[in-house]
CSV table of C-alpha atoms and ligand atoms in Angstrom, one decimal:
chain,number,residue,atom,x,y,z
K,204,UNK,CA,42.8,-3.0,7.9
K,205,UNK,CA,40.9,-5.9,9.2
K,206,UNK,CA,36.8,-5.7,9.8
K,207,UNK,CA,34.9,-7.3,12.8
K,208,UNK,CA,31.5,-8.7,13.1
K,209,UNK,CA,28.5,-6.2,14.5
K,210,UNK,CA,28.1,-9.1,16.6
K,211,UNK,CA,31.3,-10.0,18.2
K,212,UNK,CA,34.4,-7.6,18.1
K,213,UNK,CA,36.7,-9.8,18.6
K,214,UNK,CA,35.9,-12.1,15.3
K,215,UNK,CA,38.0,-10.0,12.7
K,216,UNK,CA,38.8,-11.0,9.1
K,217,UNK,CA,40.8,-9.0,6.3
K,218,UNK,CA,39.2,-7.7,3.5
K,219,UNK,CA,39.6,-10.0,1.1
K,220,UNK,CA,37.0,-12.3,4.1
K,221,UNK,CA,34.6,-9.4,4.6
K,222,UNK,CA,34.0,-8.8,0.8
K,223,UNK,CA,33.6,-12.9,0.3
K,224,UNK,CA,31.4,-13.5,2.8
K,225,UNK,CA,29.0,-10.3,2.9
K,226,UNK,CA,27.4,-11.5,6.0
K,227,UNK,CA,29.6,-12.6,9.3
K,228,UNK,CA,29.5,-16.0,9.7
K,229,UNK,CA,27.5,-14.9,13.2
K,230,UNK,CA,25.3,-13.1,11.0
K,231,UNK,CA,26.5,-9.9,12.2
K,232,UNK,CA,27.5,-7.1,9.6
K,233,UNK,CA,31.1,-6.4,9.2
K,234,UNK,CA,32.5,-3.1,10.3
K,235,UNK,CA,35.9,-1.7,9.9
K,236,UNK,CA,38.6,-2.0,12.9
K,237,UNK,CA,38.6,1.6,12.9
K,238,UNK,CA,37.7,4.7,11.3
K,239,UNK,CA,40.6,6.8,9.8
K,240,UNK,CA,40.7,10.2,9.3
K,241,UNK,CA,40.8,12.5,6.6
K,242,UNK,CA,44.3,12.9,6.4
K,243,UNK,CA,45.2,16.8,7.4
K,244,UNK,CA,44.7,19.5,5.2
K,245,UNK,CA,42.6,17.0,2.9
K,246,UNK,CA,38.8,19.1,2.9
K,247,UNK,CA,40.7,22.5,2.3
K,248,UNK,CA,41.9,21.3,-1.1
K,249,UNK,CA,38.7,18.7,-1.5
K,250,UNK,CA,37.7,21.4,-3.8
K,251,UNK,CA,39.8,20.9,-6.8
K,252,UNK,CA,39.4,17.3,-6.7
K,253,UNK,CA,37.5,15.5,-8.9
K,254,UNK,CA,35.0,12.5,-7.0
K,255,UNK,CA,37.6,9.9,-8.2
K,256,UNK,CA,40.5,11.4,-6.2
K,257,UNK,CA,38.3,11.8,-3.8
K,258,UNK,CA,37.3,8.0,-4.0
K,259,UNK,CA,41.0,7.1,-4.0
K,260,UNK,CA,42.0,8.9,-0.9
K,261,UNK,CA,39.2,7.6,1.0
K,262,UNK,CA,39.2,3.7,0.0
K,263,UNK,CA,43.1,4.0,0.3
K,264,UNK,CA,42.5,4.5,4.0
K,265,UNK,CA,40.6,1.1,4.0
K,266,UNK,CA,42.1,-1.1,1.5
K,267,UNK,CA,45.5,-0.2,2.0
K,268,UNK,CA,47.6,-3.4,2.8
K,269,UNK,CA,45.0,-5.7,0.7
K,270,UNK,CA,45.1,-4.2,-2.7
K,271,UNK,CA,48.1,-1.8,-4.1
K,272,UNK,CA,47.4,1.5,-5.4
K,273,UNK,CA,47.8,0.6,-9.0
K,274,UNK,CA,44.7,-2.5,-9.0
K,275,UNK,CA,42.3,0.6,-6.6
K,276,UNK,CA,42.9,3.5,-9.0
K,277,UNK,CA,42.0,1.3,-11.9
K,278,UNK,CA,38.6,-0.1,-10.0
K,279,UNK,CA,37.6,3.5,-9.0
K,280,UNK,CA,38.2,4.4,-12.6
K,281,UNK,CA,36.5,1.6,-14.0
K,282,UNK,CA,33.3,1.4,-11.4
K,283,UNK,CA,32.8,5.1,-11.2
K,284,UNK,CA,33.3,6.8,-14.8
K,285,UNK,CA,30.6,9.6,-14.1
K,286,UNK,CA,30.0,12.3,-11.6
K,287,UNK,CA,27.6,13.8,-8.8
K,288,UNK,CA,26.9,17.1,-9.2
K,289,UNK,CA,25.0,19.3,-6.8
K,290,UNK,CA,22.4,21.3,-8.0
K,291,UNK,CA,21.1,24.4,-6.6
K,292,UNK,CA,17.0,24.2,-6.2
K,293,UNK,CA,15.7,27.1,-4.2
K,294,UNK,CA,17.3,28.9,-1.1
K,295,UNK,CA,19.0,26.7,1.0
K,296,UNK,CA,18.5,23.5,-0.7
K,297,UNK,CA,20.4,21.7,-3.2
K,298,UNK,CA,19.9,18.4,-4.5
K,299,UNK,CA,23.3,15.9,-4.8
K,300,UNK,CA,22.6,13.9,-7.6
K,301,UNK,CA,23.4,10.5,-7.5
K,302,UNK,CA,21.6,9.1,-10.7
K,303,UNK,CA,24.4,9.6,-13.4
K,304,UNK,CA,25.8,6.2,-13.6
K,305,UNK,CA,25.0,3.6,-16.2
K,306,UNK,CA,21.4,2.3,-14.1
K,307,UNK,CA,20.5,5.7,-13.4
K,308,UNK,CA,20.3,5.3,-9.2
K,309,UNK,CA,23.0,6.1,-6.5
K,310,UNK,CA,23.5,2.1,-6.3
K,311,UNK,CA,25.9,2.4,-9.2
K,312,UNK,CA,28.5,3.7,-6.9
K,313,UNK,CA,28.2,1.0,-4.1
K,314,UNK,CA,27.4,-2.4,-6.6
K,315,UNK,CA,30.3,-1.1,-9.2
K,316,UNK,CA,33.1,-0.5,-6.8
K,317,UNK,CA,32.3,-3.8,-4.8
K,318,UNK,CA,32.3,-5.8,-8.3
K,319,UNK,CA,35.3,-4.5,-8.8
K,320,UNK,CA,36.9,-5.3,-5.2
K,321,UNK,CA,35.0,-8.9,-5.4
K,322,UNK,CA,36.2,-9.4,-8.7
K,323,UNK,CA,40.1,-9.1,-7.5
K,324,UNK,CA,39.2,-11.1,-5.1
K,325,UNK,CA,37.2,-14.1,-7.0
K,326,UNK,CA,40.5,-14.2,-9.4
K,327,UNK,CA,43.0,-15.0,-7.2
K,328,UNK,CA,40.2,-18.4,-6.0
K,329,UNK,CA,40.0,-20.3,-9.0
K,330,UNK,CA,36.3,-20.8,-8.2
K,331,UNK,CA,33.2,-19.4,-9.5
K,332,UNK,CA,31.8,-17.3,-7.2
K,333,UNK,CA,28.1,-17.0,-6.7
K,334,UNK,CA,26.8,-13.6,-5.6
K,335,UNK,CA,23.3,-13.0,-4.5
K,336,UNK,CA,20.8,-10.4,-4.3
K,337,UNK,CA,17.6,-9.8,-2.7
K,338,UNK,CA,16.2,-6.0,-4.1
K,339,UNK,CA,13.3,-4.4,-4.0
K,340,UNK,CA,14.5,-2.4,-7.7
K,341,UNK,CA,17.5,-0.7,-7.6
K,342,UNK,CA,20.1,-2.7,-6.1
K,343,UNK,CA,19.4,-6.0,-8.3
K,344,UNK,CA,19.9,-3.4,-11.6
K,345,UNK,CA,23.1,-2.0,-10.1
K,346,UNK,CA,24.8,-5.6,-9.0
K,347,UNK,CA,23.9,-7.4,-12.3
K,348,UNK,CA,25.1,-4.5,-14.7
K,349,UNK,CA,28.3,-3.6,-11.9
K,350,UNK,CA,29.2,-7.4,-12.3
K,351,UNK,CA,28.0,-8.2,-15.8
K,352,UNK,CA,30.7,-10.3,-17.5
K,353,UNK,CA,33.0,-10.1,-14.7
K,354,UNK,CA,35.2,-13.1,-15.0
K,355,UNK,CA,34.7,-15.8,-11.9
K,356,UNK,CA,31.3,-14.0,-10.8
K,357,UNK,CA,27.5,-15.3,-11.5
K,358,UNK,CA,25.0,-13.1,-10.3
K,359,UNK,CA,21.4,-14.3,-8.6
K,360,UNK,CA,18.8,-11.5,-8.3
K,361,UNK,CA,15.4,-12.1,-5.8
K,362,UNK,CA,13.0,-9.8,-6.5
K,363,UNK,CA,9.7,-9.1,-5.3
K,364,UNK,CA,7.0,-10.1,-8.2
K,365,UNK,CA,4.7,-6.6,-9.3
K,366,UNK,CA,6.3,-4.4,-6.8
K,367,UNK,CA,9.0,-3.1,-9.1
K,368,UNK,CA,8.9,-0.8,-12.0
K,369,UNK,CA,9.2,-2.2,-15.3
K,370,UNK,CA,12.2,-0.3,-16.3
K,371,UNK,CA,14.0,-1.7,-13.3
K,372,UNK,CA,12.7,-5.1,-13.8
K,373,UNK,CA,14.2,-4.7,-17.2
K,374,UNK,CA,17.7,-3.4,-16.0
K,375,UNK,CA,18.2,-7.2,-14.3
K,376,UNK,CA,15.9,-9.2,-16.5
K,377,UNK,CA,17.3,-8.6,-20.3
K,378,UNK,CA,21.1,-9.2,-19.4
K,379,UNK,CA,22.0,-12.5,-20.1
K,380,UNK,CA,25.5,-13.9,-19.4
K,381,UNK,CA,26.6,-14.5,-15.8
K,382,UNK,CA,23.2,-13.0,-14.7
K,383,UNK,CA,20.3,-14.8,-13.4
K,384,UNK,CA,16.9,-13.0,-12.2
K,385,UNK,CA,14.3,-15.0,-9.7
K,386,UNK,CA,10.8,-13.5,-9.8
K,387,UNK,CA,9.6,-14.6,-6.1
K,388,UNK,CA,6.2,-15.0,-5.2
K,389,UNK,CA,6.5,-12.4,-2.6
K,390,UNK,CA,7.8,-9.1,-0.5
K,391,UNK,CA,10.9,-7.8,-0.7
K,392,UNK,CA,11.3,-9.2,3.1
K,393,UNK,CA,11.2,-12.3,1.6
K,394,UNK,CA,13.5,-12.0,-0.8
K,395,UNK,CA,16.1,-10.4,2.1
K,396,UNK,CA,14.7,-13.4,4.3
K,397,UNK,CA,15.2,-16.3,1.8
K,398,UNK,CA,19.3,-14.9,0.9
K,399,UNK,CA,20.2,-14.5,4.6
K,400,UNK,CA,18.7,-18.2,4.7
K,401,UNK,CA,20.8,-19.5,1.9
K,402,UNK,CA,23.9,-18.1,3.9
K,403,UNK,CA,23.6,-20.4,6.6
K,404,UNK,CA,22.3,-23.6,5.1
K,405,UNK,CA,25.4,-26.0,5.2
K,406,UNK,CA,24.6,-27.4,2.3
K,407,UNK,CA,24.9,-24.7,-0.2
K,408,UNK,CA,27.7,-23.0,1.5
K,409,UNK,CA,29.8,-26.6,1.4
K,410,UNK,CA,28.6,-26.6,-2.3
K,411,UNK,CA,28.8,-23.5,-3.4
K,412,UNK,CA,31.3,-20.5,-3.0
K,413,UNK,CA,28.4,-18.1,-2.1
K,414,UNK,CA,28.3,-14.3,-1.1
K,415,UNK,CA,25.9,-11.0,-0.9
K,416,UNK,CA,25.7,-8.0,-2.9
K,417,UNK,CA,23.1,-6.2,-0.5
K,418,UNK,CA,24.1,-3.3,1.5
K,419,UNK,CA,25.0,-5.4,4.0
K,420,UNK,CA,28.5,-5.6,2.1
K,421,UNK,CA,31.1,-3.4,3.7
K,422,UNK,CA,32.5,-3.3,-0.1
K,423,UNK,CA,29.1,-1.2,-0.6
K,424,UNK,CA,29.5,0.6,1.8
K,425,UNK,CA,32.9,2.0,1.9
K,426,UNK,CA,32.1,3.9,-1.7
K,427,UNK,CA,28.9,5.7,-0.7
K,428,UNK,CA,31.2,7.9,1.5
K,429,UNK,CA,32.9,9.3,-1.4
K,430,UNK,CA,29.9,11.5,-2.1
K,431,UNK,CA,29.7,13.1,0.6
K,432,UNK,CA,32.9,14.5,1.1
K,433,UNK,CA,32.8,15.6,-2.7
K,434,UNK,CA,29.4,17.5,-1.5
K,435,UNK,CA,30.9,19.3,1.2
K,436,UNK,CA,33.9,20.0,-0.8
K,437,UNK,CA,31.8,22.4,-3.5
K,438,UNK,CA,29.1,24.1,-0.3
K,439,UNK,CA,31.7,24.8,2.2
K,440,UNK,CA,32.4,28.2,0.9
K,441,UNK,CA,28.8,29.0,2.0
K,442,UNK,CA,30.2,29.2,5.2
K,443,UNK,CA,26.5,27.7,6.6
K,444,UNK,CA,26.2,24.4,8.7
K,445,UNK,CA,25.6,21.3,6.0
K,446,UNK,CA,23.2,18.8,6.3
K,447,UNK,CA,22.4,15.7,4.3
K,448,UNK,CA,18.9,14.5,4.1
K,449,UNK,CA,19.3,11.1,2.9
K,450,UNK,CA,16.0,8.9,1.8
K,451,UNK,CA,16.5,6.0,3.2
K,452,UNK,CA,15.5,2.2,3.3
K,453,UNK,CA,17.9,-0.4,4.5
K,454,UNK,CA,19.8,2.9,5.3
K,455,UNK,CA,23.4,1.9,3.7
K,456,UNK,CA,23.8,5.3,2.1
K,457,UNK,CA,22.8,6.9,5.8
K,458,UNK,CA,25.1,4.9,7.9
K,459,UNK,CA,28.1,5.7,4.7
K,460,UNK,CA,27.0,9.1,5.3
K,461,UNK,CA,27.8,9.0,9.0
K,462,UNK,CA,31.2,7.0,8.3
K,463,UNK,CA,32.1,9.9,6.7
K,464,UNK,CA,31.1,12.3,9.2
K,465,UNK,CA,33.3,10.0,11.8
K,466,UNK,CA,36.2,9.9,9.1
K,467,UNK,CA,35.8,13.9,10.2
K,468,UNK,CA,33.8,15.3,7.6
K,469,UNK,CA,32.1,18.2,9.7
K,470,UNK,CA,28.3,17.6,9.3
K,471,UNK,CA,25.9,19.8,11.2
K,472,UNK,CA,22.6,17.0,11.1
K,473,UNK,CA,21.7,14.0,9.4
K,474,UNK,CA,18.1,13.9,8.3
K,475,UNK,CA,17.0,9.9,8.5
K,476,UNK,CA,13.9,10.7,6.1
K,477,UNK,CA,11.5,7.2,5.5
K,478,UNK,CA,8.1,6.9,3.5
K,479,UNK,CA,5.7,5.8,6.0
K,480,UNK,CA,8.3,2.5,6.7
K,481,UNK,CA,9.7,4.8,9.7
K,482,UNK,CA,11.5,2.3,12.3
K,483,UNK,CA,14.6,4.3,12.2
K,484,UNK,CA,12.9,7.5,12.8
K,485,UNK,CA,10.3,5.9,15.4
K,486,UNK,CA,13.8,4.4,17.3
K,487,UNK,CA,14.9,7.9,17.0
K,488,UNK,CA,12.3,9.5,18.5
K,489,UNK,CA,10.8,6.9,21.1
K,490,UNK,CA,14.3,4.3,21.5
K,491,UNK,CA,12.1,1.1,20.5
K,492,UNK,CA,13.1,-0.5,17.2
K,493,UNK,CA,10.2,-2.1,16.1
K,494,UNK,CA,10.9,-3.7,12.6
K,495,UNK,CA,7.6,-4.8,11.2
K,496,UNK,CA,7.0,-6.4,7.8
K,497,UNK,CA,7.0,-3.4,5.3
K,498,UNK,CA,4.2,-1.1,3.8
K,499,UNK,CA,4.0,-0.5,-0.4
K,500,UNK,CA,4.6,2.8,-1.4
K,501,UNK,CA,5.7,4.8,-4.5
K,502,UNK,CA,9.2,5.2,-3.3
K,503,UNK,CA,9.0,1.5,-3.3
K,504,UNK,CA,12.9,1.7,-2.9
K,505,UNK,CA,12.5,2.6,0.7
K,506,UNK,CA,10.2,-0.1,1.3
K,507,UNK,CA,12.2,-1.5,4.2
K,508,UNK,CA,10.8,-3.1,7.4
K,509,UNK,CA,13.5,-4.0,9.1
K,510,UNK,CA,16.8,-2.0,7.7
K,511,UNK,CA,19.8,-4.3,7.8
K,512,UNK,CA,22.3,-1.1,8.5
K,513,UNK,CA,20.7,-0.3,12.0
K,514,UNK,CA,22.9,-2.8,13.4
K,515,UNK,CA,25.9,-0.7,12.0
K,516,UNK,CA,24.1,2.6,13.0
K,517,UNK,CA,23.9,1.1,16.7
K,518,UNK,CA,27.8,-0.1,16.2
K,519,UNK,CA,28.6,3.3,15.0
K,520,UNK,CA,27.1,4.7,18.2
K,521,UNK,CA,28.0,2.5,21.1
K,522,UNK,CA,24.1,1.1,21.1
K,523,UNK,CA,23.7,4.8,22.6
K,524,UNK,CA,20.7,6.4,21.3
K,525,UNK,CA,21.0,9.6,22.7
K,526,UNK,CA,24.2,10.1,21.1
K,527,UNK,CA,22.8,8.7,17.8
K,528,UNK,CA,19.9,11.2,17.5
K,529,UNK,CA,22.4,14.1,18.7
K,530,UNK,CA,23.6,13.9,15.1
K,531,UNK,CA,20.3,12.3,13.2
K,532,UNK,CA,16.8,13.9,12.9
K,533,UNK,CA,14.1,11.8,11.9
K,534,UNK,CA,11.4,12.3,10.0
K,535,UNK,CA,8.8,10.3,7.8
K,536,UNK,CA,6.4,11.3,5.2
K,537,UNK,CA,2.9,9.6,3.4
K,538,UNK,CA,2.8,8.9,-0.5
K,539,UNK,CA,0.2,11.8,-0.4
K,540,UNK,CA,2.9,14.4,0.9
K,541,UNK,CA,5.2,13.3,-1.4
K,542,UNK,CA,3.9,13.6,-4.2
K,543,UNK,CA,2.5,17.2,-2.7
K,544,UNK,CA,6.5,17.9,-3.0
K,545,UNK,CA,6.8,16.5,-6.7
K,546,UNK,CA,4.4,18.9,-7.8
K,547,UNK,CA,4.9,22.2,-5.8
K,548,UNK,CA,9.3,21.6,-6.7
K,549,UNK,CA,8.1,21.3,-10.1
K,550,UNK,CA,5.9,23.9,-10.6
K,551,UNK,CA,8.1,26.8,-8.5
K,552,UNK,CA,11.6,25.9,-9.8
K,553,UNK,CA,11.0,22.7,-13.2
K,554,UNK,CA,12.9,20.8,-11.1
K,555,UNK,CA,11.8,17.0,-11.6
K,556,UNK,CA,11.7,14.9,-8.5
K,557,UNK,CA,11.7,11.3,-8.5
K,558,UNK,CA,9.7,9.9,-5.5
K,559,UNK,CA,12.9,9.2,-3.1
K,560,UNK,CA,14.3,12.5,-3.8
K,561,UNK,CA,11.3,14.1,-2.9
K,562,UNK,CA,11.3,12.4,0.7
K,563,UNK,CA,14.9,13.7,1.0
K,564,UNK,CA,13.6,17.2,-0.1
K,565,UNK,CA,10.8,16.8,2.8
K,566,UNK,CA,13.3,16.1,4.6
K,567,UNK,CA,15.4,18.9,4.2
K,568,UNK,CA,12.6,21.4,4.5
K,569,UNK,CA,11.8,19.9,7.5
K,570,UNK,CA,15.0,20.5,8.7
K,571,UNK,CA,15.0,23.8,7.9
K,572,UNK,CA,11.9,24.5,9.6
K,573,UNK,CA,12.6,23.4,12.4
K,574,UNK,CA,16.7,24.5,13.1
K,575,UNK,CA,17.0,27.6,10.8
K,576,UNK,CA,19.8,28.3,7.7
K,577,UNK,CA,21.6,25.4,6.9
K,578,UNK,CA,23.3,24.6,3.3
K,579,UNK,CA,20.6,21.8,2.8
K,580,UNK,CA,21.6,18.7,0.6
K,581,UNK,CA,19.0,16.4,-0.2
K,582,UNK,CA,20.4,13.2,-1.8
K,583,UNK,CA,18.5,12.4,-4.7
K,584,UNK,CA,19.1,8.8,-5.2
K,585,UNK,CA,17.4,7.9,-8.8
K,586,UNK,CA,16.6,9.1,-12.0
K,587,UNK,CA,13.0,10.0,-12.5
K,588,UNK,CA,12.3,8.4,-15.4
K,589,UNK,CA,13.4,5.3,-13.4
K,590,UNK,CA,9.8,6.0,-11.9
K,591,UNK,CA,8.2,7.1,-14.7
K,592,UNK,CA,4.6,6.1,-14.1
K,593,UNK,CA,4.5,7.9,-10.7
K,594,UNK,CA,6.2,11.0,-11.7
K,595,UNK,CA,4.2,11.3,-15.0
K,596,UNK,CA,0.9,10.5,-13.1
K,597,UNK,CA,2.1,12.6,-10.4
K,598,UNK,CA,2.7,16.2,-12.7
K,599,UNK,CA,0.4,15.3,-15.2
K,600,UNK,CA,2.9,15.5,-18.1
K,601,UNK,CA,5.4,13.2,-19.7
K,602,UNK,CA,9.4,13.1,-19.0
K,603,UNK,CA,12.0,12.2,-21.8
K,604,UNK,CA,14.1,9.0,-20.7
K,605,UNK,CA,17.3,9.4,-21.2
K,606,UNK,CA,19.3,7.0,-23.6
K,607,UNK,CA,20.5,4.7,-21.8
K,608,UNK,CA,17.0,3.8,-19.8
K,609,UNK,CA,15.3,3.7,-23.5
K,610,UNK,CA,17.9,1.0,-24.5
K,611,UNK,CA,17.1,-1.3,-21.2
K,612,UNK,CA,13.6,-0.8,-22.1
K,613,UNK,CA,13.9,-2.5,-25.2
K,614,UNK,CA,15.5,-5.8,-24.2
K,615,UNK,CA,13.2,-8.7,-23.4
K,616,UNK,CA,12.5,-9.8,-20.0
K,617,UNK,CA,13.8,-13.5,-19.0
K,618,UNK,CA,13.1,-14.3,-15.4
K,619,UNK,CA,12.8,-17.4,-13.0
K,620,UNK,CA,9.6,-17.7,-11.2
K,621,UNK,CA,10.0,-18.8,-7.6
K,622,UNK,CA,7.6,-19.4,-4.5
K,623,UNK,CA,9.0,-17.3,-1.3
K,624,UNK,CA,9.7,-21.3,0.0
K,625,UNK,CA,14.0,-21.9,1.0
K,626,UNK,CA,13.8,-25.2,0.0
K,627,UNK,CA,12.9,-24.2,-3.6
K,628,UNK,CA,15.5,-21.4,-3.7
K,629,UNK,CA,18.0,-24.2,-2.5
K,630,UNK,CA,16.8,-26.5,-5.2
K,631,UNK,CA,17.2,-24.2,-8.0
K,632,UNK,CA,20.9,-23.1,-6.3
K,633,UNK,CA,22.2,-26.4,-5.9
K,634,UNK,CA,21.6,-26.7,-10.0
K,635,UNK,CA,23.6,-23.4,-11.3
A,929,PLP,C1,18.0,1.8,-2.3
A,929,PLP,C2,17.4,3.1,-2.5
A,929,PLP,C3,17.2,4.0,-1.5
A,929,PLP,C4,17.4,3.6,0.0
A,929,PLP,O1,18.8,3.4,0.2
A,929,PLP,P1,19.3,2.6,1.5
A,929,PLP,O2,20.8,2.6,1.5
A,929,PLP,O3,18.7,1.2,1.4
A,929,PLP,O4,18.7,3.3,2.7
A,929,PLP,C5,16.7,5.2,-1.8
A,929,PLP,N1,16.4,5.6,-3.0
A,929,PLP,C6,16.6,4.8,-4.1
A,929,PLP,C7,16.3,5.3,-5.4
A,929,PLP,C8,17.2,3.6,-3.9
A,929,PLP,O5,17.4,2.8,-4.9
């Protein structure tokens, strides 16, 4: 399978390219030739199968040709050791749970399967290769720990200074090794702003064998379907019309969702749910994109102004918007509503909510509201204790962490402070 350029079709590079290079050289996002399909009969017997057979069948449609069956059953089994159940909440809605990995959010799936494709690749160059990351929390804890220790990798993380929790701050701060985290003076924009920068500065890309780990990486992508199909799998016998609210930021796990659902996954409705960072639904709704620099909230995962998938969403969908919001509904909510949702979940079922799921569960109710019965699946895309302060303000009562969040809680921070200036990201890049 080769993979073109969002910006020019004809420009197509294997696999092996794509995953180097994260970003087209035109800076467009890479896509795959073509979409396969399920092959036949697959979704009848999807049931039985366990998320990694799953995984296998679908990557297998993609990778085959670059990477034999032997080297992609032992990276799905490697990068995704753990499971995502779906949970029943109250009539109609379920949550798919995506937090059961080792950093306890559904980046897991997308950073672990791409170290594992990346590193295959960085082996066969003989060169270090340097990966970066701009994240706004959960994406810089799921690259470093997906490519901690990998052999031929070094990881660089950008976040945002005091707009991420501490516990994710320490997921990509206490590591060590081949991982590196840059506390910029800034917005998570800017981190996003000053990677795609370091792409195209001829100097570090002549110096340094550099690539992305953002969800811009069709490696990243490719795994987040897996989920989906696994959903559908254990609802279908419901025999109701299923729909996926997914929360959404840079809206990777959206536009995997709708791969899927091209792959042939029959899905009834997409529900694009933002905080009050709402291009995508706004586009939706009015056909203007309008990014705009992006708005703190306490689903500060989401906080996206200008989500580096729509170009794929467009791709996906000819640039036609009519046909794109045939299959997506959009809808938005305010910190205030959210955390309305926290508390009434909580108190009618003792199901916890962290703040992203609970702009999925808007989402799906939302739905529900407004098109009638649907099997409604809410991806909930972290742990809560990830967000402990918020959810513990928000119910007024204090959550166990689990285990493995206690242990990165103990490590001691060790970060790089850095101004949101290029030239002193290049400086510091030009020395690793
Ligand atoms: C990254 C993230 C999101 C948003 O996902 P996108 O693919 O960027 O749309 C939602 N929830 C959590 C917890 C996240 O970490």
């Amino acid at each position: 399978m080769k993979f073109y350029s969002t910006n020019n079709k004809a420009l197509r590079v294997s696999l092996r390219d794509a995953v180097l290079q994260g970003l087209a050289p035109d800076k467009g996002l890479y896509m795959p030739e073509r979409i396969p399909s399920l092959p036949a009969g697959f979704l009848d017997a999807a049931g039985e199968r366990s998320l990694q057979e799953i995984a296998f069948v679908v990557a297998r449609e993609f990778v085959s040709g670059d990477i034999d069956d032997n080297t992609l059953s032992s990276i799905i089994s490697h990068a995704l050791p753990f499971d995502a159940p779906v949970v029943s909440i109250e009539d109609n809605v379920y949550a798919l749970e995506l937090f059961h990995g080792p950093t306890f959010a559904f980046k897991d799936f997308g950073a672990r399967f791409m170290a594992g494709l990346l590193g295959h690749f960085a082996q066969q160059e003989g060169r270090e290769v340097v990966i970066l990351v701009a994240t706004s929390g959960d994406t810089g804890s799921a690259v470093a720990n997906g490519f901690l220790r990998v052999p031929g990798t070094r990881v660089v993380v950008l976040y945002p200074r005091g707009k991420v929790s501490e516990i994710q701050e320490k997921q990509f701060t206490t590591l060590g090794h081949n991982i590196t985290a840059l506390e910029v003076d800034g917005t998570f924009d800017d981190c996003q702003r000053l990677v795609k920068e370091a792409f195209v500065d001829p100097d570090l890309t002549r110096s340094l064998f550099l690539t992305s780990a953002n969800s811009i990486n069709v490696a990243r992508l490719i795994p987040q379907s897996f989920y989906y199909i696994h959903a559908y799998a254990q609802l279908r016998h419901l025999d109701l019309p299923i729909v996926f609210a997914v929360p959404s930021g840079n809206f990777g796990n959206l536009t995997a969702g709708l791969l899927a659902m091209k792959m042939g996954l029959p899905v009834a409705k997409f529900v694009a749910c933002t905080n009050v960072n709402d291009v995508v639904p706004e586009y939706l709704e009015s056909g203007m994109f309008n990014p705009r620099p992006s708005i703190q909230t306490i689903s500060n995962a989401m906080d996206v102004g200008n989500p580096s998938n729509f170009a794929r969403m467009l791709d996906l969908y000819n640039n036609d918007r009519e046909a794109m919001a045939a299959d997506l509904y959009g809808c938005s909510f305010t910190d205030e509503e959210t955390r309305d949702a926290m508390r009434d979940v909580y108190a009618r079922t003792g199901y916890v909510l962290d703040p992203h799921g609970a702009v999925g569960y808007l989402g799906i109710r939302s739905y529900l509201c407004q098109y009638g019965p649907a099997a409604g699946v809410f991806l909930e895309t972290a742990h809560p204790g990830k967000f402990r302060d918020v959810v513990e303000e928000t119910l007024d009562r204090s959550i166990e962490l689990p285990e493995g969040l206690k242990a990165f809680a103990a490590g001691k921070k060790q970060s790089v402070p850095m101004s949101a200036e290029f030239a002193d990201l290049k400086e510091f890049l030009l020395k690793v």
